[in-house]
Amino acid sequence: MSIDSVLKKEGITVISKLDTIKVNTIAANIASKLCLAFPEHNLNRSALFSSLSRIDMYIAKMQKDDSACAKYFYKNNSIYFNKETNLNFMASLAVHECIHYIQEIKNENNELVKMGLYNGNSNLGLGLNEAAVQLMTSEANMQNETEEIYFNISLKTISPNYYPLECSLVNQMAYFTGTYPLYNSTLNSNNVFKNTFIAKSDKKTYYIISKNLDKLLTFENDLNYYVTELKYANKVSSIKLLNSLILSKKKDIYNLFFKTQNLIIKKCFLSEFNSIRNLEDIKEFTQKFYNFKNVMGYSDEYTYYNDFYRYIMEELDKKRTYIKTYGDINLFEPKETSLVLIEESKSFISFTYTFAKKIKKLFGYNKNKVDINDF
């Protein structure tokens, strides 16, 4: 498909091309932002400016329902700015798109092979990559953290307007890996973050989360489509159907967000729990588990974190007693495997906020009856 066909399909009509002086000004600004925000990645400002200044930039008319301020197309290395946006803030708007330009890897046929955390061959990781790029963009633009509510999910975010739910989940993943592996892979399109997170959880968990983030993007796109259609609907039957679809899609987004968050909590904290050897490890683990509440999402019905926290703290008491009695734990000693929490192979994450409430109502909360596979 030609570039003109792609632009037409996206509803983009080019109005004018930015002159060299304007492009260079934007490139210099973004090069400085990235170097100042991420000094640990040893970005070369001059080389970065030289690279970014080669991007073609345009003012374009976009569809009325398109909320994007700027779009990057890898096939012709161009950025298109929505004519409705404030052009004085082009540099801030273009950071996200310029990171896409930095991270892309194409083959000899100009086909996208990798773009940061997105794998073009498997078509997996788009949501993960968009969130990582947006987190970097918000940091580069020195965006302040705010408290927001999306689909009845309350969370703190530095990206209130773009991919807030995806950013929250990826930020939770980075809580265990640190941001260095995340941003290193985002910029260099390597597997550092993937391998680091797998070491903190497992391979299956990484791929489930990646797929869920992609699915979350799809759900949000579907929702935007229904909302747009509702604006122009004039039949009662169509209005009722679209309202029903909108409500259903919002529930899908809500459920998928918490399902993914629960998976991160369970797999990562179980992994860290099983690595505890001494009392200092217990202290650090307890503090880390408690502080996780600062990066997670909440709702009035959500109980998973609190329930799992209570369960793990009970198991932690057993380890503490063992260490005080027998000394540090040797993780390679067979006799001490009873101190490791293991899930049965056929178990799966079914202990959600709704299921937890039903169990508590039916039996009452009894710590002695709680098992890891209940989560």
mmCIF file with all atom_site columns, C-alpha atoms in Angstrom, residues 133-216:
data_model
loop_
_atom_site.group_PDB
_atom_site.id
_atom_site.type_symbol
_atom_site.label_atom_id
_atom_site.label_alt_id
_atom_site.label_comp_id
_atom_site.label_asym_id
_atom_site.label_entity_id
_atom_site.label_seq_id
_atom_site.pdbx_PDB_ins_code
_atom_site.Cartn_x
_atom_site.Cartn_y
_atom_site.Cartn_z
_atom_site.occupancy
_atom_site.B_iso_or_equiv
_atom_site.pdbx_formal_charge
_atom_site.auth_seq_id
_atom_site.auth_comp_id
_atom_site.auth_asym_id
_atom_site.auth_atom_id
_atom_site.pdbx_PDB_model_num
ATOM 1  C CA . VAL A 1 133 ? 7.306   5.051   24.899 1.00 0.00 ? 133 VAL A CA 1
ATOM 2  C CA . GLN A 1 134 ? 4.621   7.152   26.568 1.00 0.00 ? 134 GLN A CA 1
ATOM 3  C CA . LEU A 1 135 ? 6.239   6.740   30.003 1.00 0.00 ? 135 LEU A CA 1
ATOM 4  C CA . MET A 1 136 ? 9.521   7.990   28.521 1.00 0.00 ? 136 MET A CA 1
ATOM 5  C CA . THR A 1 137 ? 7.690   10.825  26.787 1.00 0.00 ? 137 THR A CA 1
ATOM 6  C CA . SER A 1 138 ? 6.015   11.943  30.007 1.00 0.00 ? 138 SER A CA 1
ATOM 7  C CA . GLU A 1 139 ? 9.336   11.871  31.856 1.00 0.00 ? 139 GLU A CA 1
ATOM 8  C CA . ALA A 1 140 ? 11.075  13.814  29.083 1.00 0.00 ? 140 ALA A CA 1
ATOM 9  C CA . ASN A 1 141 ? 8.307   16.425  29.195 1.00 0.00 ? 141 ASN A CA 1
ATOM 10 C CA . MET A 1 142 ? 8.528   16.475  33.022 1.00 0.00 ? 142 MET A CA 1
ATOM 11 C CA . GLN A 1 143 ? 4.861   15.613  33.414 1.00 0.00 ? 143 GLN A CA 1
ATOM 12 C CA . ASN A 1 144 ? 3.670   15.757  37.028 1.00 0.00 ? 144 ASN A CA 1
ATOM 13 C CA . GLU A 1 145 ? 1.912   12.773  38.553 1.00 0.00 ? 145 GLU A CA 1
ATOM 14 C CA . THR A 1 146 ? -1.842  13.173  38.963 1.00 0.00 ? 146 THR A CA 1
ATOM 15 C CA . GLU A 1 147 ? -4.644  11.042  40.380 1.00 0.00 ? 147 GLU A CA 1
ATOM 16 C CA . GLU A 1 148 ? -7.196  10.047  37.762 1.00 0.00 ? 148 GLU A CA 1
ATOM 17 C CA . ILE A 1 149 ? -10.190 7.744   37.335 1.00 0.00 ? 149 ILE A CA 1
ATOM 18 C CA . TYR A 1 150 ? -10.739 5.697   34.153 1.00 0.00 ? 150 TYR A CA 1
ATOM 19 C CA . PHE A 1 151 ? -13.629 3.235   33.820 1.00 0.00 ? 151 PHE A CA 1
ATOM 20 C CA . ASN A 1 152 ? -14.030 3.307   37.643 1.00 0.00 ? 152 ASN A CA 1
ATOM 21 C CA . ILE A 1 153 ? -10.330 2.502   38.065 1.00 0.00 ? 153 ILE A CA 1
ATOM 22 C CA . SER A 1 154 ? -8.455  4.975   40.274 1.00 0.00 ? 154 SER A CA 1
ATOM 23 C CA . LEU A 1 155 ? -4.728  5.330   39.728 1.00 0.00 ? 155 LEU A CA 1
ATOM 24 C CA . LYS A 1 156 ? -1.772  7.702   39.800 1.00 0.00 ? 156 LYS A CA 1
ATOM 25 C CA . THR A 1 157 ? -0.252  8.519   36.436 1.00 0.00 ? 157 THR A CA 1
ATOM 26 C CA . ILE A 1 158 ? 2.223   10.795  34.662 1.00 0.00 ? 158 ILE A CA 1
ATOM 27 C CA . SER A 1 159 ? 0.322   10.195  31.425 1.00 0.00 ? 159 SER A CA 1
ATOM 28 C CA . PRO A 1 160 ? -3.283  11.249  32.046 1.00 0.00 ? 160 PRO A CA 1
ATOM 29 C CA . ASN A 1 161 ? -4.157  11.768  28.379 1.00 0.00 ? 161 ASN A CA 1
ATOM 30 C CA . TYR A 1 162 ? -2.400  8.922   26.568 1.00 0.00 ? 162 TYR A CA 1
ATOM 31 C CA . TYR A 1 163 ? -2.513  5.190   27.379 1.00 0.00 ? 163 TYR A CA 1
ATOM 32 C CA . PRO A 1 164 ? -3.016  5.713   31.155 1.00 0.00 ? 164 PRO A CA 1
ATOM 33 C CA . LEU A 1 165 ? -4.111  2.124   31.876 1.00 0.00 ? 165 LEU A CA 1
ATOM 34 C CA . GLU A 1 166 ? -1.352  0.591   29.761 1.00 0.00 ? 166 GLU A CA 1
ATOM 35 C CA . CYS A 1 167 ? 1.203   2.929   31.348 1.00 0.00 ? 167 CYS A CA 1
ATOM 36 C CA . SER A 1 168 ? 0.037   1.919   34.820 1.00 0.00 ? 168 SER A CA 1
ATOM 37 C CA . LEU A 1 169 ? 0.489   -1.800  34.094 1.00 0.00 ? 169 LEU A CA 1
ATOM 38 C CA . VAL A 1 170 ? 3.901   -1.354  32.462 1.00 0.00 ? 170 VAL A CA 1
ATOM 39 C CA . ASN A 1 171 ? 4.962   0.839   35.371 1.00 0.00 ? 171 ASN A CA 1
ATOM 40 C CA . GLN A 1 172 ? 3.960   -2.049  37.662 1.00 0.00 ? 172 GLN A CA 1
ATOM 41 C CA . MET A 1 173 ? 6.201   -4.376  35.654 1.00 0.00 ? 173 MET A CA 1
ATOM 42 C CA . ALA A 1 174 ? 9.038   -1.848  35.964 1.00 0.00 ? 174 ALA A CA 1
ATOM 43 C CA . TYR A 1 175 ? 8.480   -1.809  39.737 1.00 0.00 ? 175 TYR A CA 1
ATOM 44 C CA . PHE A 1 176 ? 10.213  -5.204  39.757 1.00 0.00 ? 176 PHE A CA 1
ATOM 45 C CA . THR A 1 177 ? 12.755  -4.718  36.973 1.00 0.00 ? 177 THR A CA 1
ATOM 46 C CA . GLY A 1 178 ? 13.621  -1.048  37.403 1.00 0.00 ? 178 GLY A CA 1
ATOM 47 C CA . THR A 1 179 ? 13.185  1.452   34.575 1.00 0.00 ? 179 THR A CA 1
ATOM 48 C CA . TYR A 1 180 ? 16.668  0.976   33.126 1.00 0.00 ? 180 TYR A CA 1
ATOM 49 C CA . PRO A 1 181 ? 15.913  -2.390  31.414 1.00 0.00 ? 181 PRO A CA 1
ATOM 50 C CA . LEU A 1 182 ? 12.541  -1.054  30.264 1.00 0.00 ? 182 LEU A CA 1
ATOM 51 C CA . TYR A 1 183 ? 13.906  2.098   28.660 1.00 0.00 ? 183 TYR A CA 1
ATOM 52 C CA . ASN A 1 184 ? 17.017  0.358   27.334 1.00 0.00 ? 184 ASN A CA 1
ATOM 53 C CA . SER A 1 185 ? 14.847  -2.078  25.387 1.00 0.00 ? 185 SER A CA 1
ATOM 54 C CA . THR A 1 186 ? 12.478  0.698   24.331 1.00 0.00 ? 186 THR A CA 1
ATOM 55 C CA . LEU A 1 187 ? 15.314  2.710   22.791 1.00 0.00 ? 187 LEU A CA 1
ATOM 56 C CA . ASN A 1 188 ? 17.429  -0.155  21.428 1.00 0.00 ? 188 ASN A CA 1
ATOM 57 C CA . SER A 1 189 ? 14.788  -2.755  20.500 1.00 0.00 ? 189 SER A CA 1
ATOM 58 C CA . ASN A 1 190 ? 16.528  -5.519  22.437 1.00 0.00 ? 190 ASN A CA 1
ATOM 59 C CA . ASN A 1 191 ? 15.392  -8.224  24.910 1.00 0.00 ? 191 ASN A CA 1
ATOM 60 C CA . VAL A 1 192 ? 16.918  -6.771  28.085 1.00 0.00 ? 192 VAL A CA 1
ATOM 61 C CA . PHE A 1 193 ? 13.552  -5.869  29.621 1.00 0.00 ? 193 PHE A CA 1
ATOM 62 C CA . LYS A 1 194 ? 11.884  -9.066  28.435 1.00 0.00 ? 194 LYS A CA 1
ATOM 63 C CA . ASN A 1 195 ? 14.584  -11.274 29.938 1.00 0.00 ? 195 ASN A CA 1
ATOM 64 C CA . THR A 1 196 ? 14.732  -9.237  33.152 1.00 0.00 ? 196 THR A CA 1
ATOM 65 C CA . PHE A 1 197 ? 10.982  -9.450  33.712 1.00 0.00 ? 197 PHE A CA 1
ATOM 66 C CA . ILE A 1 198 ? 10.945  -13.174 32.913 1.00 0.00 ? 198 ILE A CA 1
ATOM 67 C CA . ALA A 1 199 ? 13.634  -13.633 35.583 1.00 0.00 ? 199 ALA A CA 1
ATOM 68 C CA . LYS A 1 200 ? 11.341  -11.783 38.008 1.00 0.00 ? 200 LYS A CA 1
ATOM 69 C CA . SER A 1 201 ? 8.295   -13.896 37.085 1.00 0.00 ? 201 SER A CA 1
ATOM 70 C CA . ASP A 1 202 ? 8.337   -16.445 34.236 1.00 0.00 ? 202 ASP A CA 1
ATOM 71 C CA . LYS A 1 203 ? 8.155   -16.608 30.447 1.00 0.00 ? 203 LYS A CA 1
ATOM 72 C CA . LYS A 1 204 ? 4.461   -17.460 30.301 1.00 0.00 ? 204 LYS A CA 1
ATOM 73 C CA . THR A 1 205 ? 3.557   -14.486 32.481 1.00 0.00 ? 205 THR A CA 1
ATOM 74 C CA . TYR A 1 206 ? 5.478   -12.071 30.252 1.00 0.00 ? 206 TYR A CA 1
ATOM 75 C CA . TYR A 1 207 ? 3.632   -13.217 27.143 1.00 0.00 ? 207 TYR A CA 1
ATOM 76 C CA . ILE A 1 208 ? 0.224   -13.188 28.839 1.00 0.00 ? 208 ILE A CA 1
ATOM 77 C CA . ILE A 1 209 ? 0.784   -9.609  29.980 1.00 0.00 ? 209 ILE A CA 1
ATOM 78 C CA . SER A 1 210 ? 1.993   -8.593  26.507 1.00 0.00 ? 210 SER A CA 1
ATOM 79 C CA . LYS A 1 211 ? -1.112  -10.095 24.916 1.00 0.00 ? 211 LYS A CA 1
ATOM 80 C CA . ASN A 1 212 ? -3.371  -8.467  27.508 1.00 0.00 ? 212 ASN A CA 1
ATOM 81 C CA . LEU A 1 213 ? -1.861  -5.051  26.816 1.00 0.00 ? 213 LEU A CA 1
ATOM 82 C CA . ASP A 1 214 ? -2.463  -5.539  23.084 1.00 0.00 ? 214 ASP A CA 1
ATOM 83 C CA . LYS A 1 215 ? -6.015  -6.605  23.845 1.00 0.00 ? 215 LYS A CA 1
ATOM 84 C CA . LEU A 1 216 ? -6.492  -3.537  26.051 1.00 0.00 ? 216 LEU A CA 1
#
